[in-house]
Amino acid sequence: MWCHCRMVYLPMSYLYGKRFVGPITSTVLSLRKELFTVPYHEVDWNEARNLCAKEDLYYPHPLVQDILWASLHKIVEPVLTRWPGANLREKALRTTLEHIHYEDENTRYICIGPVNKVLNMLCCWVEDPNSEAFKLHLPRIHDYLWVAEDGMKMQGYNGSQLWDTSFAVQAVLATNFVEEYGPVLKKAHSYVKNSQVSEDCPGDLSYWYRHISKGAWPFSTADHGWPISDCTAEGLKAALLLSKVPKEIVGEPVDTKRLYDAVNVIISLQNADGGFATYELTRSYPWLELINPAETFGDIVIDYPYVECTSAAIQALIAFRKLYPGHRKKEVDECIEKAVKFIESIQESDGSWYGSWAVCFTYGTWFGVKGLEAVGKTLKNSPTVAKACEFLLSKQLPSGGWGESYLSCQDKVYSNLEGNRSHVVNTAWALLSLIGAGQAEVDQKPLHRAARYLISAQMESGDFPQQEIMGVFNRNCMITYAAYRNIFPIWALGEYRSKVLLQQGE
């Protein structure tokens, strides 16, 4: 199973198998009264198992699930609550708790995400309210909490620090203002170096269902530690770019051995079809999605290959190959070649790529074009890239920008924002795609219009406006990346200045 899926169902299984019920306090009674529309003792749990608010129903249960869950509840469950089935359950619970502790210890009690974090913490409390494990969980609650205008919130991760930092580095370097922003780049370089994962998790990784992680970069912090393919690629790209800047400005470069470790992780994550999934190899089959019980999410049961992850891997390996052409040359070349074929094979019929892991069509198409651009495929010599450019140009709005709705993620059909408004982040992705594809050699007008929109959108403070949400998780869980509104317009305008204006002498 995909790591997020299995790490959530792990503690849920433990708590269900233990039949744990906490003390019935006045707070619990008050919550029961608040949460349920009928008195708690009148709830029909057989019926409740299959109920979901229509507003939340994205993935309706197929019939096979209703049959499966009913069979488990009515036939299997009675067996596992009596001897000898109870002995089997007890053994399973011990094994489950082992895996919970392994996850806690290897993420410094942050856990892979907020849902399994609080459930794992509860499991530790159920095991022993005075345990060291439970005490170590408590201070790491703060990694997820923040206060918004309307009260306390819990993040969908413990942050996006490495992800944002890697993109910010590439954005600043694209402007060629290295000396002007040297102190910023130096601090970012320090974070990139400090957040790289230095060791694999201990023990037999196959027993714990874990992939190698030494040399990888996480999405957030080194403490969190879970390796991710595109985060490793973006971290490697940032490290390689910074290694070309004088160390007097940005500090000492990342040690070569650590770069080799990152390349090793990237190569190890390539699937047989050439694509890259997120945290691990794709280990199972899409038909398992039939047992996805989460009505609000799609594509959660296994780890699928994505255009974004695959493109990032191509870009990182090509950047690495330019600086270290002799290191594992055959493997690096073969990895790139297979990944390029995968990207070309999954292009949509209209020329786009569906960015199903992180955002939507403008984002997915940016990554698709970037991956092909890295191997020298442009609008002039690649039908695939030419088709992608046609798609993007067909979506450009009268304002010169692009504006894609979150509905694209849910419906897998490109949808404009309401009122056909432009969005600075979508516009930046589209502009970066077109510049990289070589649109400037064919017709610069769409590029000038997009750049004018971005320039006009900037506020007096230098900030860009926070507009509609620009992130998604599993098709239907939207995420705010607050830094995107500045990173990508800066990056796009930097590329526009250096690769369009300066090249034509403006």
Short mmCIF file of C-alpha atoms in Angstrom, two decimals:
data_model
loop_
_atom_site.label_atom_id
_atom_site.label_comp_id
_atom_site.label_asym_id
_atom_site.label_seq_id
_atom_site.Cartn_x
_atom_site.Cartn_y
_atom_site.Cartn_z
CA MET A 1 0.00 0.00 0.00
CA TRP A 2 1.00 3.63 -0.45
CA CYS A 3 2.85 4.76 2.66
CA HIS A 4 0.31 7.44 3.68
CA CYS A 5 -2.51 4.94 3.34
CA ARG A 6 -0.88 2.15 5.31
CA MET A 7 0.44 4.51 7.99
CA VAL A 8 -3.08 5.77 8.69
CA TYR A 9 -4.73 2.36 8.68
CA LEU A 10 -2.01 0.92 10.93
CA PRO A 11 -3.03 2.77 14.14
CA MET A 12 -6.71 2.62 13.17
CA SER A 13 -6.38 -1.17 13.02
CA TYR A 14 -4.70 -1.23 16.40
CA LEU A 15 -7.36 0.89 18.10
CA TYR A 16 -10.19 -1.09 16.52
CA GLY A 17 -8.59 -4.44 17.36
CA LYS A 18 -8.07 -3.35 20.99
CA ARG A 19 -11.70 -2.17 21.22
CA PHE A 20 -10.29 0.69 23.18
CA VAL A 21 -12.74 3.02 24.92
CA GLY A 22 -11.44 5.90 27.00
CA PRO A 23 -13.02 7.24 30.19
CA ILE A 24 -16.51 8.62 29.53
CA THR A 25 -16.06 12.17 30.82
CA SER A 26 -18.37 15.17 30.61
CA THR A 27 -16.34 16.39 27.61
CA VAL A 28 -16.91 13.09 25.78
CA LEU A 29 -20.64 13.24 26.51
CA SER A 30 -20.75 16.84 25.28
CA LEU A 31 -18.93 15.93 22.06
CA ARG A 32 -21.29 13.02 21.41
CA LYS A 33 -24.23 15.37 21.74
CA GLU A 34 -22.60 17.93 19.42
CA LEU A 35 -21.43 15.52 16.69
CA PHE A 36 -24.42 13.24 16.23
CA THR A 37 -27.90 14.15 15.00
CA VAL A 38 -29.55 11.50 17.18
CA PRO A 39 -28.80 10.43 20.76
CA TYR A 40 -25.54 8.46 20.81
CA HIS A 41 -27.14 5.27 22.13
CA GLU A 42 -29.58 5.31 19.20
CA VAL A 43 -26.93 5.45 16.44
CA ASP A 44 -27.29 2.56 13.98
CA TRP A 45 -23.62 1.75 13.37
CA ASN A 46 -24.41 -0.75 10.59
CA GLU A 47 -26.08 2.04 8.68
CA ALA A 48 -23.52 4.67 9.69
CA ARG A 49 -20.71 2.60 8.19
CA ASN A 50 -21.91 3.44 4.69
CA LEU A 51 -23.12 7.00 5.20
CA CYS A 52 -21.28 10.00 3.78
CA ALA A 53 -22.36 13.62 3.30
CA LYS A 54 -23.00 14.26 -0.39
CA GLU A 55 -20.66 17.28 -0.26
CA ASP A 56 -17.79 14.97 0.73
CA LEU A 57 -18.59 12.04 -1.54
CA TYR A 58 -15.85 12.00 -4.17
CA TYR A 59 -15.24 8.25 -4.39
CA PRO A 60 -18.45 6.28 -3.72
CA HIS A 61 -17.91 2.78 -2.35
CA PRO A 62 -18.22 0.10 -5.04
CA LEU A 63 -20.54 -2.79 -4.18
CA VAL A 64 -17.58 -5.10 -3.55
CA GLN A 65 -16.61 -2.92 -0.58
CA ASP A 66 -20.04 -3.01 1.01
CA ILE A 67 -20.01 -6.80 0.72
CA LEU A 68 -16.46 -7.05 2.07
CA TRP A 69 -16.96 -4.79 5.09
CA ALA A 70 -20.28 -6.44 5.97
CA SER A 71 -18.68 -9.91 5.74
CA LEU A 72 -15.75 -8.90 7.91
CA HIS A 73 -18.08 -7.40 10.50
CA LYS A 74 -20.66 -10.19 10.64
CA ILE A 75 -18.53 -13.31 9.97
CA VAL A 76 -14.83 -12.68 10.61
CA GLU A 77 -15.09 -10.31 13.54
CA PRO A 78 -16.95 -12.74 15.86
CA VAL A 79 -14.24 -15.35 15.20
CA LEU A 80 -11.44 -12.93 16.14
CA THR A 81 -13.04 -11.96 19.44
CA ARG A 82 -13.15 -15.57 20.75
CA TRP A 83 -10.53 -18.25 21.36
CA PRO A 84 -8.54 -19.30 19.34
CA GLY A 85 -9.09 -16.35 16.99
CA ALA A 86 -8.44 -13.95 19.85
CA ASN A 87 -4.86 -15.31 20.13
CA LEU A 88 -4.25 -14.51 16.47
CA ARG A 89 -5.59 -10.99 16.97
CA GLU A 90 -3.38 -10.48 19.99
CA LYS A 91 -0.31 -11.46 17.98
CA ALA A 92 -1.39 -9.13 15.16
CA LEU A 93 -1.83 -6.26 17.61
CA ARG A 94 1.71 -6.75 18.94
CA THR A 95 3.10 -6.68 15.40
CA THR A 96 1.05 -3.61 14.57
CA LEU A 97 2.38 -1.79 17.62
CA GLU A 98 5.96 -2.66 16.57
CA HIS A 99 5.38 -0.95 13.24
CA ILE A 100 3.80 2.06 14.95
CA HIS A 101 6.86 2.48 17.19
CA TYR A 102 9.18 2.07 14.20
CA GLU A 103 7.40 4.87 12.36
CA ASP A 104 7.47 7.11 15.46
CA GLU A 105 11.17 6.59 16.15
CA ASN A 106 12.26 7.08 12.55
CA THR A 107 10.37 10.37 12.19
CA ARG A 108 11.38 11.68 15.62
CA TYR A 109 7.70 11.36 16.61
CA ILE A 110 6.51 13.70 13.84
CA CYS A 111 5.15 10.79 11.75
CA ILE A 112 4.50 10.93 8.03
CA GLY A 113 1.40 13.13 8.41
CA PRO A 114 -0.97 14.63 10.96
CA VAL A 115 -3.59 11.87 10.87
CA ASN A 116 -1.28 9.01 11.77
CA LYS A 117 0.59 11.35 14.14
CA VAL A 118 -2.39 11.80 16.47
CA LEU A 119 -3.51 8.18 16.08
CA ASN A 120 -0.01 6.84 16.78
CA MET A 121 0.18 9.07 19.84
CA LEU A 122 -3.15 7.69 21.02
CA CYS A 123 -1.91 4.12 20.49
CA CYS A 124 1.15 4.86 22.65
CA TRP A 125 -1.16 6.23 25.35
CA VAL A 126 -3.41 3.18 25.14
CA GLU A 127 -0.37 0.94 25.53
CA ASP A 128 0.91 2.93 28.53
CA PRO A 129 -0.22 6.46 29.47
CA ASN A 130 3.11 7.00 31.25
CA SER A 131 5.30 5.62 28.48
CA GLU A 132 8.36 7.42 27.16
CA ALA A 133 6.90 7.08 23.65
CA PHE A 134 3.79 9.05 24.57
CA LYS A 135 5.87 11.75 26.27
CA LEU A 136 8.07 12.08 23.18
CA HIS A 137 4.98 12.52 21.02
CA LEU A 138 3.65 15.52 22.94
CA PRO A 139 6.17 18.24 21.97
CA ARG A 140 5.94 17.30 18.27
CA ILE A 141 2.25 18.21 18.13
CA HIS A 142 3.46 21.78 17.64
CA ASP A 143 5.09 20.84 14.33
CA TYR A 144 1.58 20.66 12.86
CA LEU A 145 -0.35 23.44 14.61
CA TRP A 146 -0.76 27.04 13.48
CA VAL A 147 -3.18 29.85 14.21
CA ALA A 148 -5.18 31.31 11.33
CA GLU A 149 -7.58 34.23 11.23
CA ASP A 150 -10.43 31.98 12.34
CA GLY A 151 -8.65 29.85 14.92
CA MET A 152 -6.30 26.91 15.40
CA LYS A 153 -5.49 24.74 12.37
CA MET A 154 -3.56 21.56 11.75
CA GLN A 155 -1.33 21.41 8.69
CA GLY A 156 -1.50 18.55 6.19
CA TYR A 157 2.23 17.95 6.75
CA ASN A 158 4.83 19.35 9.11
CA GLY A 159 5.56 22.01 6.49
CA SER A 160 6.98 22.25 2.98
CA GLN A 161 10.34 23.71 3.96
CA LEU A 162 12.71 21.79 1.67
CA TRP A 163 10.26 21.92 -1.23
CA ASP A 164 9.82 25.69 -1.01
CA THR A 165 13.52 26.30 -0.39
CA SER A 166 14.60 24.28 -3.45
CA PHE A 167 12.17 26.13 -5.70
CA ALA A 168 13.11 29.50 -4.18
CA VAL A 169 16.80 28.85 -4.87
CA GLN A 170 16.05 28.06 -8.51
CA ALA A 171 13.83 31.14 -8.78
CA VAL A 172 16.46 33.53 -7.39
CA LEU A 173 19.22 32.02 -9.54
CA ALA A 174 17.00 32.40 -12.62
CA THR A 175 17.08 36.18 -12.10
CA ASN A 176 20.92 36.29 -12.20
CA PHE A 177 20.83 38.54 -9.12
CA VAL A 178 23.22 36.27 -7.24
CA GLU A 179 25.37 38.91 -5.59
CA GLU A 180 22.39 41.09 -4.67
CA TYR A 181 20.75 38.17 -2.83
CA GLY A 182 23.85 36.29 -1.73
CA PRO A 183 22.89 36.18 1.99
CA VAL A 184 19.49 34.70 1.10
CA LEU A 185 21.10 32.02 -1.07
CA LYS A 186 23.70 31.24 1.60
CA LYS A 187 21.03 30.57 4.22
CA ALA A 188 19.00 28.52 1.75
CA HIS A 189 22.11 26.53 0.86
CA SER A 190 22.65 25.79 4.53
CA TYR A 191 19.07 24.51 4.84
CA VAL A 192 19.41 22.30 1.77
CA LYS A 193 22.59 20.76 3.21
CA ASN A 194 21.15 20.27 6.67
CA SER A 195 17.88 18.72 5.53
CA GLN A 196 19.35 15.90 3.45
CA VAL A 197 18.69 12.50 5.01
CA SER A 198 22.02 11.06 6.17
CA GLU A 199 21.13 7.43 6.91
CA ASP A 200 18.76 4.64 5.97
CA CYS A 201 16.22 3.57 8.56
CA PRO A 202 17.62 0.79 10.79
CA GLY A 203 16.97 -2.93 10.49
CA ASP A 204 15.66 -5.02 7.63
CA LEU A 205 13.96 -2.47 5.39
CA SER A 206 11.87 -5.11 3.61
CA TYR A 207 10.40 -6.23 6.95
CA TRP A 208 9.33 -2.66 7.69
CA TYR A 209 8.18 -2.02 4.09
CA ARG A 210 10.61 0.89 3.79
CA HIS A 211 12.74 2.10 0.88
CA ILE A 212 16.32 3.34 1.20
CA SER A 213 16.56 6.96 2.32
CA LYS A 214 20.27 7.76 2.70
CA GLY A 215 20.97 10.73 0.43
CA ALA A 216 17.31 11.59 -0.14
CA TRP A 217 15.60 14.87 0.59
CA PRO A 218 12.23 15.02 2.38
CA PHE A 219 9.37 17.40 1.68
CA SER A 220 9.91 19.27 4.92
CA THR A 221 12.65 18.61 7.48
CA ALA A 222 15.44 16.12 8.17
CA ASP A 223 13.65 15.06 11.37
CA HIS A 224 10.62 13.98 9.33
CA GLY A 225 12.98 12.00 7.13
CA TRP A 226 10.63 10.24 4.69
CA PRO A 227 12.37 10.21 1.27
CA ILE A 228 10.40 11.51 -1.72
CA SER A 229 11.44 11.19 -5.36
CA ASP A 230 10.71 14.71 -6.60
CA CYS A 231 11.90 16.35 -3.35
CA THR A 232 15.19 14.47 -3.69
CA ALA A 233 15.42 15.62 -7.31
CA GLU A 234 14.64 19.27 -6.48
CA GLY A 235 17.05 19.22 -3.53
CA LEU A 236 19.76 17.79 -5.78
CA LYS A 237 19.07 20.40 -8.47
CA ALA A 238 19.33 23.22 -5.93
CA ALA A 239 22.57 21.78 -4.50
CA LEU A 240 24.12 21.43 -7.97
CA LEU A 241 23.13 24.96 -9.00
CA LEU A 242 24.56 26.42 -5.80
CA SER A 243 27.80 24.47 -6.28
CA LYS A 244 28.43 26.65 -9.36
CA VAL A 245 28.20 29.87 -7.32
CA PRO A 246 31.43 31.07 -5.64
CA LYS A 247 31.63 29.65 -2.14
CA GLU A 248 32.46 33.13 -0.85
CA ILE A 249 28.84 33.99 -1.63
CA VAL A 250 26.90 30.82 -0.76
CA GLY A 251 29.28 28.74 1.36
CA GLU A 252 30.86 25.34 0.82
CA PRO A 253 29.12 23.06 -1.70
CA VAL A 254 27.45 19.79 -0.75
CA ASP A 255 30.02 16.99 -0.43
CA THR A 256 30.33 14.92 -3.61
CA LYS A 257 29.63 11.66 -1.76
CA ARG A 258 26.28 13.05 -0.65
CA LEU A 259 25.43 13.96 -4.22
CA TYR A 260 26.22 10.37 -5.23
CA ASP A 261 23.90 9.15 -2.46
CA ALA A 262 21.08 11.34 -3.83
CA VAL A 263 21.60 9.96 -7.34
CA ASN A 264 21.51 6.44 -5.92
CA VAL A 265 18.13 7.12 -4.32
CA ILE A 266 16.71 8.57 -7.54
CA ILE A 267 17.86 5.63 -9.67
CA SER A 268 16.51 3.17 -7.10
CA LEU A 269 13.04 4.73 -7.28
CA GLN A 270 12.46 4.22 -11.00
CA ASN A 271 9.67 1.78 -11.84
CA ALA A 272 9.86 -0.77 -14.65
CA ASP A 273 7.71 1.48 -16.88
CA GLY A 274 10.24 4.31 -16.51
CA GLY A 275 8.03 6.44 -14.28
CA PHE A 276 8.61 7.63 -10.72
CA ALA A 277 6.06 7.42 -7.93
CA THR A 278 6.28 9.53 -4.77
CA TYR A 279 7.87 7.85 -1.74
CA GLU A 280 8.51 4.33 -2.95
CA LEU A 281 8.35 2.04 -5.94
CA THR A 282 4.88 1.15 -7.20
CA ARG A 283 4.54 -2.16 -5.39
CA SER A 284 1.05 -3.31 -6.25
CA TYR A 285 -1.87 -2.99 -8.68
CA PRO A 286 -4.43 -0.27 -9.47
CA TRP A 287 -7.34 -2.69 -8.94
CA LEU A 288 -6.63 -2.44 -5.20
CA GLU A 289 -8.30 0.98 -5.42
CA LEU A 290 -11.53 -1.06 -5.23
CA ILE A 291 -10.94 -1.30 -1.48
CA ASN A 292 -10.29 2.43 -1.01
CA PRO A 293 -12.67 3.17 1.89
CA ALA A 294 -11.98 6.93 1.98
CA GLU A 295 -14.95 8.50 0.21
CA THR A 296 -13.26 11.90 0.04
CA PHE A 297 -10.04 10.89 -1.78
CA GLY A 298 -9.01 9.13 -4.99
CA ASP A 299 -5.89 7.11 -5.83
CA ILE A 300 -4.74 6.52 -2.26
CA VAL A 301 -4.20 2.77 -1.97
CA ILE A 302 -0.99 2.35 -3.99
CA ASP A 303 1.83 4.70 -5.02
CA TYR A 304 1.32 5.63 -8.69
CA PRO A 305 3.95 7.05 -11.10
CA TYR A 306 3.48 10.74 -11.93
CA VAL A 307 4.69 13.20 -14.54
CA GLU A 308 5.96 15.62 -11.87
CA CYS A 309 8.14 13.08 -10.06
CA THR A 310 9.45 11.62 -13.31
CA SER A 311 10.29 15.00 -14.82
CA ALA A 312 12.06 16.18 -11.67
CA ALA A 313 14.21 13.02 -11.72
CA ILE A 314 15.16 13.63 -15.38
CA GLN A 315 16.13 17.25 -14.70
CA ALA A 316 18.20 16.35 -11.64
CA LEU A 317 20.07 13.51 -13.34
CA ILE A 318 20.86 15.63 -16.41
CA ALA A 319 22.15 18.46 -14.21
CA PHE A 320 24.24 15.92 -12.30
CA ARG A 321 25.56 14.28 -15.49
CA LYS A 322 26.87 17.62 -16.76
CA LEU A 323 29.02 18.08 -13.66
CA TYR A 324 29.88 14.42 -12.97
CA PRO A 325 29.77 12.72 -16.40
CA GLY A 326 31.69 9.63 -15.31
CA HIS A 327 29.62 8.57 -12.29
CA ARG A 328 27.41 5.53 -13.06
CA LYS A 329 27.13 6.81 -16.62
CA LYS A 330 25.31 3.79 -18.09
CA GLU A 331 22.73 3.65 -15.29
CA VAL A 332 22.11 7.40 -15.34
CA ASP A 333 21.71 7.42 -19.13
CA GLU A 334 19.32 4.47 -19.10
CA CYS A 335 17.28 5.98 -16.28
CA ILE A 336 16.88 9.26 -18.17
CA GLU A 337 15.98 7.51 -21.43
CA LYS A 338 13.29 5.35 -19.83
CA ALA A 339 11.86 8.32 -17.91
CA VAL A 340 11.57 10.43 -21.07
CA LYS A 341 9.69 7.63 -22.82
CA PHE A 342 7.33 7.39 -19.86
CA ILE A 343 6.55 11.11 -19.94
CA GLU A 344 5.85 11.02 -23.65
CA SER A 345 3.63 7.97 -23.24
CA ILE A 346 1.32 9.59 -20.67
CA GLN A 347 0.69 12.89 -22.46
CA GLU A 348 -3.02 13.60 -22.78
CA SER A 349 -4.58 13.70 -26.26
CA ASP A 350 -4.95 17.50 -26.05
CA GLY A 351 -1.21 17.96 -25.43
CA SER A 352 -1.36 18.48 -21.67
CA TRP A 353 -0.17 16.44 -18.73
CA TYR A 354 -2.44 15.95 -15.75
CA GLY A 355 -0.50 16.87 -12.61
CA SER A 356 -2.43 14.40 -10.50
CA TRP A 357 0.01 14.25 -7.60
CA ALA A 358 0.48 17.88 -6.75
CA VAL A 359 -1.75 20.23 -8.70
CA CYS A 360 -3.39 20.20 -12.14
CA PHE A 361 -2.91 20.73 -15.88
CA THR A 362 -0.78 23.90 -15.98
CA TYR A 363 1.51 22.44 -13.32
CA GLY A 364 1.64 18.97 -14.87
CA THR A 365 2.28 20.44 -18.32
CA TRP A 366 5.08 22.63 -16.94
CA PHE A 367 6.78 19.53 -15.56
CA GLY A 368 6.16 17.53 -18.73
CA VAL A 369 7.76 20.25 -20.86
CA LYS A 370 10.62 20.80 -18.38
CA GLY A 371 11.53 17.11 -18.43
CA LEU A 372 11.63 17.03 -22.23
CA GLU A 373 13.37 20.41 -22.43
CA ALA A 374 16.14 19.02 -20.24
CA VAL A 375 16.99 16.43 -22.91
CA GLY A 376 16.92 19.02 -25.69
CA LYS A 377 13.35 18.50 -26.93
CA THR A 378 11.72 21.79 -27.92
CA LEU A 379 8.77 23.13 -29.85
CA LYS A 380 10.82 23.00 -33.09
CA ASN A 381 12.08 19.43 -32.89
CA SER A 382 9.50 17.56 -30.80
CA PRO A 383 5.83 17.00 -31.72
CA THR A 384 5.17 16.21 -28.07
CA VAL A 385 6.44 19.61 -26.91
CA ALA A 386 4.74 21.41 -29.80
CA LYS A 387 1.43 19.86 -28.80
CA ALA A 388 1.96 20.93 -25.19
CA CYS A 389 2.57 24.51 -26.31
CA GLU A 390 -0.61 24.45 -28.40
CA PHE A 391 -2.54 23.32 -25.34
CA LEU A 392 -1.15 26.10 -23.15
CA LEU A 393 -1.67 28.80 -25.76
CA SER A 394 -5.28 27.68 -26.21
CA LYS A 395 -5.89 28.39 -22.50
CA GLN A 396 -4.31 31.85 -22.37
CA LEU A 397 -6.86 34.43 -21.26
CA PRO A 398 -7.47 37.95 -22.67
CA SER A 399 -5.54 39.38 -19.69
CA GLY A 400 -2.45 37.51 -20.89
CA GLY A 401 -2.50 35.14 -17.94
CA TRP A 402 -3.81 31.70 -17.09
CA GLY A 403 -6.22 30.82 -14.32
CA GLU A 404 -7.00 27.19 -13.53
CA SER A 405 -9.62 26.10 -11.01
CA TYR A 406 -9.18 23.36 -8.42
CA LEU A 407 -12.04 21.62 -10.22
CA SER A 408 -9.47 20.47 -12.80
CA CYS A 409 -7.98 18.23 -10.11
CA GLN A 410 -11.30 16.63 -9.22
CA ASP A 411 -12.76 16.25 -12.69
CA LYS A 412 -9.57 15.69 -14.75
CA VAL A 413 -10.87 18.28 -17.21
CA TYR A 414 -9.25 21.71 -17.56
CA SER A 415 -11.44 24.32 -15.85
CA ASN A 416 -10.91 28.07 -15.77
CA LEU A 417 -11.36 30.02 -12.57
CA GLU A 418 -14.80 31.51 -12.12
CA GLY A 419 -15.14 34.63 -14.25
CA ASN A 420 -12.15 33.59 -16.39
CA ARG A 421 -9.78 35.36 -14.02
CA SER A 422 -6.01 34.92 -14.25
CA HIS A 423 -3.81 33.58 -11.45
CA VAL A 424 -0.17 34.55 -10.92
CA VAL A 425 0.96 30.99 -10.16
CA ASN A 426 -0.77 29.35 -13.15
CA THR A 427 0.56 32.14 -15.35
CA ALA A 428 4.11 31.62 -14.09
CA TRP A 429 3.94 27.88 -14.77
CA ALA A 430 2.63 28.43 -18.28
CA LEU A 431 5.19 31.14 -19.02
CA LEU A 432 8.05 28.95 -17.77
CA SER A 433 6.77 26.10 -19.94
CA LEU A 434 6.59 28.21 -23.09
CA ILE A 435 10.01 29.81 -22.56
CA GLY A 436 11.60 26.41 -21.95
CA ALA A 437 9.91 24.96 -25.01
CA GLY A 438 11.38 27.66 -27.27
CA GLN A 439 8.24 29.72 -27.89
CA ALA A 440 10.40 32.86 -28.11
CA GLU A 441 11.86 31.59 -31.38
CA VAL A 442 8.39 31.20 -32.90
CA ASP A 443 6.17 33.97 -31.52
CA GLN A 444 7.03 36.13 -28.53
CA LYS A 445 3.68 37.89 -28.21
CA PRO A 446 2.13 35.33 -25.78
CA LEU A 447 5.23 35.61 -23.60
CA HIS A 448 5.09 39.41 -23.48
CA ARG A 449 1.39 39.32 -22.60
CA ALA A 450 1.99 36.84 -19.77
CA ALA A 451 4.91 38.84 -18.39
CA ARG A 452 2.84 42.05 -18.47
CA TYR A 453 0.11 40.32 -16.47
CA LEU A 454 2.61 39.18 -13.81
CA ILE A 455 4.22 42.61 -13.57
CA SER A 456 0.84 44.33 -13.25
CA ALA A 457 -0.29 41.85 -10.57
CA GLN A 458 2.58 42.71 -8.21
CA MET A 459 1.57 44.85 -5.24
CA GLU A 460 3.26 48.01 -3.97
CA SER A 461 4.93 46.02 -1.16
CA GLY A 462 6.63 43.75 -3.73
CA ASP A 463 4.40 40.84 -2.72
CA PHE A 464 2.13 39.05 -5.17
CA PRO A 465 -1.51 38.52 -4.19
CA GLN A 466 -2.66 35.34 -2.47
CA GLN A 467 -5.32 34.13 -4.87
CA GLU A 468 -7.19 30.83 -5.22
CA ILE A 469 -5.71 27.63 -3.80
CA MET A 470 -2.95 26.04 -5.90
CA GLY A 471 -2.24 22.66 -4.34
CA VAL A 472 -3.98 19.30 -4.14
CA PHE A 473 -3.42 15.93 -2.52
CA ASN A 474 -5.05 12.79 -3.90
CA ARG A 475 -7.25 14.71 -6.33
CA ASN A 476 -9.62 16.15 -3.75
CA CYS A 477 -7.72 17.53 -0.74
CA MET A 478 -6.69 21.09 -1.49
CA ILE A 479 -3.50 22.54 0.00
CA THR A 480 -2.32 26.13 0.29
CA TYR A 481 1.32 26.68 -0.70
CA ALA A 482 1.65 30.25 0.51
CA ALA A 483 5.15 30.73 -0.94
CA TYR A 484 4.10 29.79 -4.48
CA ARG A 485 2.63 33.23 -5.19
CA ASN A 486 6.12 34.78 -4.96
CA ILE A 487 8.43 31.94 -5.99
CA PHE A 488 6.95 31.20 -9.38
CA PRO A 489 6.33 34.76 -10.65
CA ILE A 490 9.93 35.64 -9.68
CA TRP A 491 11.18 32.51 -11.44
CA ALA A 492 9.09 33.13 -14.57
CA LEU A 493 10.06 36.81 -14.82
CA GLY A 494 13.70 35.92 -14.27
CA GLU A 495 13.60 33.42 -17.14
CA TYR A 496 11.68 35.93 -19.28
CA ARG A 497 14.29 38.62 -18.65
CA SER A 498 17.33 36.42 -19.33
CA LYS A 499 16.01 34.19 -22.12
CA VAL A 500 13.67 36.52 -23.98
CA LEU A 501 14.45 40.20 -23.35
CA LEU A 502 18.22 40.06 -22.98
CA GLN A 503 18.62 37.69 -25.90
CA GLN A 504 16.89 40.17 -28.18
CA GLY A 505 18.88 43.06 -26.77
CA GLU A 506 16.18 44.72 -24.67
#
